PDB file of C-alpha atoms (C1' of nucleotides) in Angstrom:
ATOM      1  CA  MET F  79     191.383 224.316 219.188  1.00 38.00           C
ATOM      2  CA  ASP F  80     189.026 225.440 221.785  1.00 36.00           C
ATOM      3  CA  SER F  81     187.308 228.691 221.619  1.00 36.00           C
ATOM      4  CA  ASP F  82     187.795 230.941 224.581  1.00 35.00           C
ATOM      5  CA  THR F  83     184.346 230.153 225.792  1.00 35.00           C
ATOM      6  CA  GLY F  84     184.775 226.499 225.263  1.00 33.00           C
ATOM      7  CA  SER F  85     187.888 226.337 227.338  1.00 32.00           C
ATOM      8  CA  THR F  86     186.170 227.862 230.302  1.00 31.00           C
ATOM      9  CA  CYS F  87     183.210 225.601 230.403  1.00 33.00           C
ATOM     10  CA  SER F  88     184.862 222.754 232.234  1.00 35.00           C
ATOM     11  CA  ARG F  89     184.486 220.413 229.347  1.00 40.00           C
ATOM     12  CA  SER F  90     180.814 220.707 229.272  1.00 38.00           C
ATOM     13  CA  SER F  91     179.506 219.159 226.157  1.00 36.00           C
ATOM     14  CA  SER F  92     176.912 221.834 225.790  1.00 36.00           C
ATOM     15  CA  PRO F  93     178.387 225.103 226.821  1.00 35.00           C
ATOM     16  CA  ASP F  94     176.142 228.067 226.737  1.00 36.00           C
ATOM     17  CA  LEU F  95     177.909 229.903 224.084  1.00 35.00           C
ATOM     18  CA  VAL F  96     177.326 233.548 223.479  1.00 36.00           C
ATOM     19  CA  VAL F  97     178.836 234.585 220.238  1.00 36.00           C
ATOM     20  CA  ASP F  98     179.981 238.128 220.239  1.00 37.00           C
ATOM     21  CA  SER F  99     182.878 240.011 218.804  1.00 35.00           C
ATOM     22  CA  SER F 100     185.170 238.956 221.606  1.00 34.00           C
ATOM     23  CA  PHE F 101     184.355 235.372 220.910  1.00 35.00           C
ATOM     24  CA  PHE F 102     186.446 235.418 217.791  1.00 36.00           C
ATOM     25  CA  SER F 103     189.678 235.844 219.538  1.00 37.00           C
ATOM     26  CA  SER F 104     193.018 236.054 217.899  1.00 37.00           C
ATOM     27  CA  LYS F 105     193.474 232.436 218.780  1.00 37.00           C
ATOM     28  CA  MET F 106     190.479 231.466 216.783  1.00 41.00           C
ATOM     29  CA  PHE F 107     191.574 233.451 213.796  1.00 43.00           C
ATOM     30  CA  GLN F 108     194.994 231.932 213.971  1.00 42.00           C
ATOM     31  CA  GLN F 109     193.346 228.558 213.776  1.00 43.00           C
ATOM     32  CA  ALA F 110     191.129 229.722 210.984  1.00 42.00           C
ATOM     33  CA  GLU F 111     194.138 230.858 209.069  1.00 42.00           C
ATOM     34  CA  LYS F 112     195.800 227.526 209.583  1.00 40.00           C
ATOM     35  CA  ASN F 113     192.743 225.722 208.393  1.00 41.00           C
ATOM     36  CA  SER F 114     192.528 227.961 205.406  1.00 39.00           C
ATOM     37  CA  ASP F 115     196.109 227.271 204.553  1.00 39.00           C
ATOM     38  CA  ARG F 116     195.544 223.601 204.965  1.00 35.00           C
ATOM     39  CA  SER F 117     192.412 223.457 202.915  1.00 35.00           C
ATOM     40  CA  LEU F 118     193.171 225.535 199.929  1.00 33.00           C
ATOM     41  CA  SER F 119     191.599 222.907 197.806  1.00 37.00           C
ATOM     42  CA  PRO F 120     189.587 224.187 194.910  1.00 40.00           C
ATOM     43  CA  GLY F 121     185.954 224.497 195.589  1.00 48.00           C
ATOM     44  CA  GLY F 122     184.354 225.428 198.836  1.00 63.00           C
ATOM     45  CA  LYS F 123     181.126 227.274 198.880  1.00 73.00           C
ATOM     46  CA  ILE F 124     182.496 230.232 200.708  1.00 74.00           C
ATOM     47  CA  ARG F 125     185.863 230.488 199.122  1.00 71.00           C
ATOM     48  CA  ASN F 126     184.443 230.467 195.640  1.00 71.00           C
ATOM     49  CA  ARG F 127     182.489 233.602 196.056  1.00 73.00           C
ATOM     50  CA  PRO F 128     184.313 236.263 194.074  1.00 72.00           C
ATOM     51  CA  ASP F 129     181.193 238.361 194.214  1.00 75.00           C
ATOM     52  CA  LEU F 130     181.662 238.916 197.902  1.00 75.00           C
ATOM     53  CA  SER F 131     184.106 241.242 199.514  1.00 77.00           C
ATOM     54  CA  LYS F 132     186.579 239.979 202.045  1.00 75.00           C
ATOM     55  CA  ALA F 133     184.478 241.342 204.856  1.00 78.00           C
ATOM     56  CA  ASP F 134     181.385 239.653 203.485  1.00 81.00           C
ATOM     57  CA  LEU F 135     183.226 236.397 203.126  1.00 79.00           C
ATOM     58  CA  GLN F 136     184.369 236.624 206.704  1.00 79.00           C
ATOM     59  CA  GLU F 137     180.881 237.428 207.855  1.00 82.00           C
ATOM     60  CA  LEU F 138     179.529 234.485 205.943  1.00 83.00           C
ATOM     61  CA  ARG F 139     182.174 232.235 207.397  1.00 83.00           C
ATOM     62  CA  LEU F 140     181.302 233.362 210.901  1.00 85.00           C
ATOM     63  CA  LYS F 141     177.661 232.735 210.205  1.00 84.00           C
ATOM     64  CA  VAL F 142     178.334 229.231 209.002  1.00 87.00           C
ATOM     65  CA  ASN F 143     180.575 228.550 211.953  1.00 86.00           C
ATOM     66  CA  SER F 144     177.883 229.750 214.291  1.00 86.00           C
ATOM     67  CA  ARG F 145     175.333 227.457 212.719  1.00 86.00           C
ATOM     68  CA  GLU F 146     177.653 224.536 212.975  1.00 88.00           C
ATOM     69  CA  ARG F 147     178.345 225.346 216.599  1.00 86.00           C
ATOM     70  CA  LYS F 148     174.672 225.478 217.343  1.00 85.00           C
ATOM     71  CA  ARG F 149     174.137 222.209 215.568  1.00 86.00           C
ATOM     72  CA  MET F 150     176.789 220.550 217.655  1.00 88.00           C
ATOM     73  CA  HIS F 151     175.385 222.052 220.823  1.00 85.00           C
ATOM     74  CA  ASP F 152     171.982 220.664 219.972  1.00 85.00           C
ATOM     75  CA  LEU F 153     173.561 217.330 219.369  1.00 86.00           C
ATOM     76  CA  ASN F 154     175.271 217.489 222.729  1.00 85.00           C
ATOM     77  CA  GLN F 155     172.033 218.472 224.395  1.00 83.00           C
ATOM     78  CA  ALA F 156     170.412 215.408 222.938  1.00 86.00           C
ATOM     79  CA  MET F 157     173.330 213.400 224.198  1.00 86.00           C
ATOM     80  CA  ASP F 158     172.819 214.830 227.672  1.00 84.00           C
ATOM     81  CA  GLY F 159     169.170 213.932 227.448  1.00 86.00           C
ATOM     82  CA  LEU F 160     170.149 210.407 226.618  1.00 88.00           C
ATOM     83  CA  ARG F 161     172.539 210.291 229.549  1.00 87.00           C
ATOM     84  CA  GLU F 162     169.767 211.361 231.861  1.00 84.00           C
ATOM     85  CA  VAL F 163     167.648 208.343 231.103  1.00 87.00           C
ATOM     86  CA  MET F 164     170.450 205.833 231.264  1.00 84.00           C
ATOM     87  CA  PRO F 165     170.809 203.564 234.274  1.00 80.00           C
ATOM     88  CA  TYR F 166     173.870 205.347 235.365  1.00 74.00           C
ATOM     89  CA  ALA F 167     174.683 207.314 238.454  1.00 69.00           C
ATOM     90  CA  GLN F 168     174.643 211.029 237.894  1.00 72.00           C
ATOM     91  CA  GLY F 169     175.773 213.906 239.975  1.00 71.00           C
ATOM     92  CA  PRO F 170     178.179 216.762 240.203  1.00 68.00           C
ATOM     93  CA  SER F 171     180.914 214.547 241.528  1.00 70.00           C
ATOM     94  CA  VAL F 172     180.416 211.920 238.888  1.00 75.00           C
ATOM     95  CA  ARG F 173     182.154 212.225 235.618  1.00 79.00           C
ATOM     96  CA  LYS F 174     179.655 211.876 232.870  1.00 82.00           C
ATOM     97  CA  LEU F 175     179.708 209.186 230.268  1.00 86.00           C
ATOM     98  CA  SER F 176     181.628 209.891 227.142  1.00 85.00           C
ATOM     99  CA  LYS F 177     179.654 210.124 223.946  1.00 87.00           C
ATOM    100  CA  ILE F 178     180.744 206.776 222.647  1.00 87.00           C
ATOM    101  CA  SER F 179     180.035 205.130 225.986  1.00 87.00           C
ATOM    102  CA  THR F 180     176.636 206.743 226.127  1.00 89.00           C
ATOM    103  CA  LEU F 181     175.728 205.406 222.732  1.00 88.00           C
ATOM    104  CA  LEU F 182     177.003 201.934 223.435  1.00 87.00           C
ATOM    105  CA  LEU F 183     175.311 201.789 226.791  1.00 88.00           C
ATOM    106  CA  ALA F 184     172.081 203.035 225.279  1.00 89.00           C
ATOM    107  CA  ARG F 185     172.201 200.357 222.661  1.00 89.00           C
ATOM    108  CA  ASN F 186     172.711 197.645 225.231  1.00 88.00           C
ATOM    109  CA  TYR F 187     170.011 199.123 227.387  1.00 91.00           C
ATOM    110  CA  ILE F 188     167.549 198.977 224.526  1.00 92.00           C
ATOM    111  CA  LEU F 189     168.533 195.429 223.699  1.00 93.00           C
ATOM    112  CA  MET F 190     168.058 194.422 227.289  1.00 93.00           C
ATOM    113  CA  LEU F 191     164.674 196.088 227.533  1.00 94.00           C
ATOM    114  CA  SER F 192     163.545 194.451 224.321  1.00 95.00           C
ATOM    115  CA  SER F 193     164.640 191.083 225.546  1.00 96.00           C
ATOM    116  CA  SER F 194     162.936 191.575 228.857  1.00 96.00           C
ATOM    117  CA  LEU F 195     159.763 192.610 227.138  1.00 96.00           C
ATOM    118  CA  GLU F 196     159.783 189.428 225.116  1.00 96.00           C
ATOM    119  CA  GLU F 197     160.280 187.407 228.241  1.00 96.00           C
ATOM    120  CA  MET F 198     157.483 189.227 229.963  1.00 95.00           C
ATOM    121  CA  LYS F 199     155.177 188.449 227.106  1.00 95.00           C
ATOM    122  CA  LYS F 200     156.105 184.805 227.320  1.00 94.00           C
ATOM    123  CA  LEU F 201     155.506 184.648 231.039  1.00 94.00           C
ATOM    124  CA  VAL F 202     152.221 186.447 230.799  1.00 94.00           C
ATOM    125  CA  GLY F 203     151.167 184.016 228.143  1.00 92.00           C
ATOM    126  CA  GLU F 204     152.169 181.109 230.322  1.00 90.00           C
ATOM    127  CA  VAL F 205     150.304 182.479 233.315  1.00 88.00           C
ATOM    128  CA  TYR F 206     147.148 183.012 231.353  1.00 85.00           C
ATOM    129  CA  GLY F 207     147.445 179.601 229.776  1.00 82.00           C
ATOM    130  CA  SER F 208     147.860 177.955 233.128  1.00 77.00           C
ATOM    131  CA  ASN F 209     144.925 179.792 234.570  1.00 74.00           C
ATOM    132  CA  VAL F 210     142.696 178.614 231.788  1.00 67.00           C
ATOM    133  CA  ALA F 211     143.778 175.033 232.276  1.00 66.00           C
ATOM    134  CA  GLN F 212     143.424 175.365 236.003  1.00 65.00           C
ATOM    135  CA  THR F 213     139.894 176.655 235.738  1.00 61.00           C
ATOM    136  CA  HIS F 214     138.927 173.624 233.792  1.00 57.00           C
ATOM    137  CA  ALA F 215     140.653 171.206 236.102  1.00 55.00           C
ATOM    138  CA  HIS F 216     139.316 172.806 239.309  1.00 50.00           C
ATOM    139  CA  ALA F 217     142.671 172.247 240.866  1.00 46.00           C
ATOM    140  CA  PRO F 218     144.354 174.668 243.235  1.00 45.00           C
ATOM    141  CA  ARG F 219     147.329 176.377 241.729  1.00 43.00           C
ATOM    142  CA  PRO F 220     150.209 178.010 243.509  1.00 41.00           C
ATOM    143  CA  VAL F 221     150.326 181.731 243.062  1.00 41.00           C
ATOM    144  CA  LEU F 222     153.482 183.212 241.626  1.00 39.00           C
ATOM    145  CA  ALA F 223     155.476 185.137 244.109  1.00 36.00           C
ATOM    146  CA  PRO F 224     156.067 188.742 243.134  1.00 34.00           C
ATOM    147  CA  ALA F 225     159.708 187.978 242.718  1.00 33.00           C
ATOM    148  CA  GLN F 226     158.850 185.524 239.982  1.00 35.00           C
ATOM    149  CA  LEU F 227     156.646 187.820 238.055  1.00 35.00           C
ATOM    150  CA  PRO F 228     157.635 189.176 234.673  1.00 37.00           C
ATOM    151  CA  LEU F 229     159.315 192.359 235.773  1.00 36.00           C
ATOM    152  CA  HIS F 230     161.994 190.411 237.452  1.00 38.00           C
ATOM    153  CA  PRO F 231     164.238 189.750 234.491  1.00 41.00           C
ATOM    154  CA  LEU F 232     164.108 193.337 233.463  1.00 40.00           C
ATOM    155  CA  ALA F 233     165.163 194.585 236.796  1.00 41.00           C
ATOM    156  CA  GLN F 234     167.741 191.892 237.203  1.00 44.00           C
ATOM    157  CA  SER F 235     169.323 192.846 233.945  1.00 42.00           C
ATOM    158  CA  LEU F 236     169.214 196.461 234.884  1.00 40.00           C
ATOM    159  CA  HIS F 237     171.260 195.721 237.893  1.00 42.00           C
ATOM    160  CA  SER F 238     173.859 194.010 235.849  1.00 43.00           C
ATOM    161  CA  LEU F 239     173.955 196.787 233.361  1.00 40.00           C
ATOM    162  CA  ALA F 240     174.095 199.500 235.922  1.00 39.00           C
ATOM    163  CA  ALA F 241     176.642 197.778 238.057  1.00 39.00           C
ATOM    164  CA  GLY F 242     178.814 197.012 235.117  1.00 40.00           C
ATOM    165  CA  THR F 243     178.620 200.498 233.835  1.00 39.00           C
ATOM    166  CA  ALA F 244     179.519 201.829 237.169  1.00 38.00           C
ATOM    167  CA  ALA F 245     182.356 199.412 237.401  1.00 37.00           C
ATOM    168  CA  VAL F 246     183.969 200.416 234.174  1.00 37.00           C
ATOM    169  CA  SER F 247     183.249 204.066 234.538  1.00 38.00           C
ATOM    170  CA  SER F 248     183.857 204.328 238.228  1.00 36.00           C
ATOM    171  CA  ALA F 249     180.707 206.292 238.654  1.00 35.00           C
ATOM    172  CA  PRO F 250     179.541 205.481 242.132  1.00 33.00           C
ATOM    173  CA  LEU F 251     176.120 204.003 242.314  1.00 34.00           C
ATOM    174  CA  GLN F 252     173.957 204.052 245.314  1.00 34.00           C
ATOM    175  CA  HIS F 253     175.649 200.971 246.548  1.00 34.00           C
ATOM    176  CA  THR F 254     179.353 200.689 246.280  1.00 33.00           C
ATOM    177  CA  SER F 255     180.876 197.827 244.438  1.00 34.00           C
ATOM    178  CA  THR F 256     183.517 196.030 246.342  1.00 32.00           C
ATOM    179  CA  HIS F 257     184.388 193.569 243.682  1.00 34.00           C
ATOM    180  CA  PRO F 258     188.124 193.791 243.107  1.00 31.00           C
ATOM    181  CA  ALA F 259     187.846 193.095 239.424  1.00 32.00           C
ATOM    182  CA  THR F 260     185.567 196.030 238.923  1.00 34.00           C
ATOM    183  CA  ALA F 261     187.201 198.527 241.184  1.00 33.00           C
ATOM    184  CA  GLN F 262     188.740 201.433 239.392  1.00 35.00           C
ATOM    185  CA  THR F 263     189.974 204.792 240.285  1.00 35.00           C
ATOM    186  CA  PRO F 264     187.534 207.610 240.209  1.00 36.00           C
ATOM    187  CA  HIS F 265     187.214 209.785 237.153  1.00 39.00           C
ATOM    188  CA  SER F 266     188.361 207.251 234.676  1.00 39.00           C
ATOM    189  CA  PRO F 267     185.966 207.118 231.780  1.00 41.00           C
ATOM    190  CA  PRO F 268     184.508 203.842 230.668  1.00 43.00           C
ATOM    191  CA  ALA F 269     186.425 202.080 228.024  1.00 40.00           C
ATOM    192  CA  ALA F 270     184.405 201.534 224.925  1.00 39.00           C
ATOM    193  CA  GLY F 271     185.439 197.936 224.868  1.00 41.00           C
ATOM    194  CA  TYR F 272     183.565 197.249 228.024  1.00 43.00           C
ATOM    195  CA  LEU F 273     180.447 198.580 226.471  1.00 43.00           C
ATOM    196  CA  GLY F 274     181.099 197.074 223.124  1.00 41.00           C
ATOM    197  CA  PHE F 275     179.603 194.122 221.476  1.00 39.00           C
ATOM    198  CA  HIS F 276     182.331 191.612 221.076  1.00 38.00           C
ATOM    199  CA  ALA F 277     182.719 190.282 224.529  1.00 35.00           C
ATOM    200  CA  PRO F 278     180.638 189.633 227.586  1.00 35.00           C
ATOM    201  CA  PRO F 279     180.354 193.012 229.198  1.00 37.00           C
ATOM    202  CA  PHE F 280     180.953 192.245 232.799  1.00 36.00           C
ATOM    203  CA  PRO F 281     182.404 188.801 233.158  1.00 32.00           C
ATOM    204  CA  SER F 282     182.480 188.870 236.897  1.00 31.00           C
ATOM    205  CA  LEU F 283     178.812 189.621 237.004  1.00 29.00           C
ATOM    206  CA  LEU F 284     178.010 186.907 234.583  1.00 26.00           C
ATOM    207  CA  LYS F 285     179.915 184.427 236.657  1.00 27.00           C
ATOM    208  CA  ASP F 286     178.270 185.280 239.889  1.00 27.00           C
ATOM    209  CA  PRO F 287     175.374 187.637 239.647  1.00 27.00           C
ATOM    210  CA  LEU F 288     174.607 187.246 243.288  1.00 25.00           C
ATOM    211  CA  GLN F 289     177.973 188.318 244.432  1.00 29.00           C
ATOM    212  CA  LEU F 290     177.391 191.968 243.749  1.00 28.00           C
ATOM    213  CA  ALA F 291     173.880 192.030 244.994  1.00 29.00           C
ATOM    214  CA  GLY F 292     174.669 194.665 247.540  1.00 30.00           C
ATOM    215  CA  SER F 293     176.367 196.935 245.093  1.00 33.00           C
ATOM    216  CA  TYR F 294     173.445 197.664 242.863  1.00 34.00           C
ATOM    217  CA  ARG F 295     171.447 200.760 242.309  1.00 38.00           C
ATOM    218  CA  HIS F 296     167.754 200.631 242.915  1.00 34.00           C
ATOM    219  CA  PHE F 297     165.714 202.251 240.218  1.00 37.00           C
ATOM    220  CA  PRO F 298     162.511 204.096 240.923  1.00 35.00           C
ATOM    221  CA  GLY F 299     159.450 202.472 239.523  1.00 34.00           C
ATOM    222  CA  MET F 300     161.087 199.114 239.194  1.00 35.00           C
ATOM    223  CA  PRO F 301     161.080 196.179 241.520  1.00 32.00           C
ATOM    224  CA  CYS F 302     164.380 195.825 243.231  1.00 32.00           C
ATOM    225  CA  PRO F 303     166.242 193.178 241.361  1.00 32.00           C
ATOM    226  CA  CYS F 304     169.142 192.608 243.664  1.00 31.00           C
ATOM    227  CA  SER F 305     169.465 189.207 245.181  1.00 30.00           C
ATOM    228  CA  LEU F 306     169.107 190.635 248.631  1.00 25.00           C
ATOM    229  CA  CYS F 307     165.578 191.506 247.757  1.00 30.00           C
ATOM    230  CA  GLN F 308     164.727 188.707 245.405  1.00 31.00           C
ATOM    231  CA  PRO F 309     165.990 185.320 244.367  1.00 29.00           C
ATOM    232  CA  LEU F 310     167.280 184.856 240.879  1.00 28.00           C
ATOM    233  CA  PRO F 311     165.026 182.582 238.892  1.00 31.00           C
ATOM    234  CA  ALA F 312     166.715 180.306 236.437  1.00 30.00           C
ATOM    235  CA  SER F 313     164.630 181.696 233.620  1.00 31.00           C
ATOM    236  CA  THR F 314     166.351 185.034 233.854  1.00 31.00           C
ATOM    237  CA  ALA F 315     169.865 183.795 233.928  1.00 30.00           C
ATOM    238  CA  SER F 316     170.068 183.970 230.202  1.00 31.00           C
ATOM    239  CA  LEU F 317     169.543 187.666 230.335  1.00 29.00           C
ATOM    240  CA  HIS F 318     172.934 188.142 231.816  1.00 33.00           C
ATOM    241  CA  GLY F 319     174.348 186.955 228.603  1.00 29.00           C
ATOM    242  CA  LEU F 320     172.363 189.499 226.754  1.00 28.00           C
ATOM    243  CA  SER F 321     174.726 192.132 225.864  1.00 32.00           C
ATOM    244  CA  MET F 322     177.015 192.978 223.275  1.00 32.00           C
ATOM    245  CA  SER F 323     177.507 189.892 221.289  1.00 29.00           C
ATOM    246  CA  LYS F 324     175.664 191.065 218.308  1.00 28.00           C
TER     247      LYS F 324
ATOM    248  C1'  DT G 182     204.170 212.902 228.731  1.00 54.36           C
ATOM    249  C1'  DA G 183     200.956 210.104 226.084  1.00 54.36           C
ATOM    250  C1'  DG G 184     196.421 209.164 225.166  1.00 54.36           C
ATOM    251  C1'  DG G 185     191.464 210.036 225.451  1.00 54.36           C
ATOM    252  C1'  DC G 186     187.867 213.183 224.906  1.00 54.36           C
ATOM    253  C1'  DC G 187     186.113 217.246 223.344  1.00 54.36           C
ATOM    254  C1'  DA G 188     184.932 221.844 220.872  1.00 54.36           C
ATOM    255  C1'  DT G 189     185.655 224.267 216.980  1.00 54.36           C
ATOM    256  C1'  DC G 190     186.699 225.464 212.198  1.00 54.36           C
ATOM    257  C1'  DT G 191     186.422 224.229 207.582  1.00 54.36           C
ATOM    258  C1'  DG G 192     185.337 222.365 202.930  1.00 54.36           C
ATOM    259  C1'  DG G 193     182.562 219.091 200.576  1.00 54.36           C
ATOM    260  C1'  DT G 194     178.151 216.950 199.590  1.00 54.36           C
ATOM    261  C1'  DC G 195     173.307 216.465 199.590  1.00 54.36           C
ATOM    262  C1'  DC G 196     168.726 218.199 200.031  1.00 54.36           C
ATOM    263  C1'  DT G 197     164.950 221.605 199.750  1.00 54.36           C
TER     264       DT G 197
ATOM    265  C1'  DA C 127     171.108 229.627 197.015  1.00 54.36           C
ATOM    266  C1'  DG C 128     171.001 228.383 201.551  1.00 54.36           C
ATOM    267  C1'  DG C 129     170.987 225.142 205.146  1.00 54.36           C
ATOM    268  C1'  DA C 130     171.956 220.561 207.201  1.00 54.36           C
ATOM    269  C1'  DC C 131     175.050 217.045 207.664  1.00 54.36           C
ATOM    270  C1'  DC C 132     179.492 214.982 207.614  1.00 54.36           C
ATOM    271  C1'  DA C 133     184.408 214.135 208.118  1.00 54.36           C
ATOM    272  C1'  DG C 134     189.152 215.776 208.661  1.00 54.36           C
ATOM    273  C1'  DA C 135     192.248 218.651 211.147  1.00 54.36           C
ATOM    274  C1'  DT C 136     193.710 221.073 215.138  1.00 54.36           C
ATOM    275  C1'  DG C 137     194.516 222.371 219.759  1.00 54.36           C
ATOM    276  C1'  DG C 138     193.000 222.478 224.743  1.00 54.36           C
ATOM    277  C1'  DC C 139     191.961 219.998 228.986  1.00 54.36           C
ATOM    278  C1'  DC C 140     192.340 216.131 231.902  1.00 54.36           C
ATOM    279  C1'  DT C 141     193.975 211.743 233.746  1.00 54.36           C
ATOM    280  C1'  DA C 142     197.068 207.826 234.344  1.00 54.36           C
TER     281       DA C 142
END
DNA sequence: TAGGCCATCTGGTCCT
DNA sequence: AGGACCAGATGGCCTA
């Protein structure tokens, strides 16, 4: 059951709840009674307090409920904070990620970043190694194009992740996906399966990462990974398989 | 109307 | 003892 305040908050996960006497509406007490009837099991910290009067028991129960509400609100706030840093379009017209989707997406995001970091380390090591060899050989060496530098795989993967997320959640990114397989109606939340770990997340993207180049979101502070801006080096192709199969 | 998602209440358990 | 955390139950809202 929703509290009166909860039902007016447009499904916000973190409603600003002001607990006052009116908050405990008859509806809430009806629910409380039901729950009490249902859970008449022996035990229960509050129920087993013969030393307290009925009024005290009720006050204690309200206090505990309030704490629990606050705890859940804090949890939801943290969840909102997590949503904010996810590569996912946000805005008033965009339905926010569900909790489960947020967690799954976050996990994949972390995995992708970790993988990209490893790849960056490798490439940096290779570059330094080559430079050392080159210095000794006095031979001219082609300079890596920016598109081939280590950040590329990270950004490329971000595009896949973001585009896929948008596809399954229908949250419009800055570019609009036109891929028929990923088109969904607005306001449909992402299915957990798409963000899960047992199947390639976005098969169409894995098949042809270049196809959706124009539908990607560009992230501030990151090199644009879309194929319109950069070619896809073979070394990063494996990243598209990085996902949920763990 | 069914199903998904969510907020809330509640009792139980664990920790300080 | 009190608080945090957890899981089950319930009902509301929303979308397909």
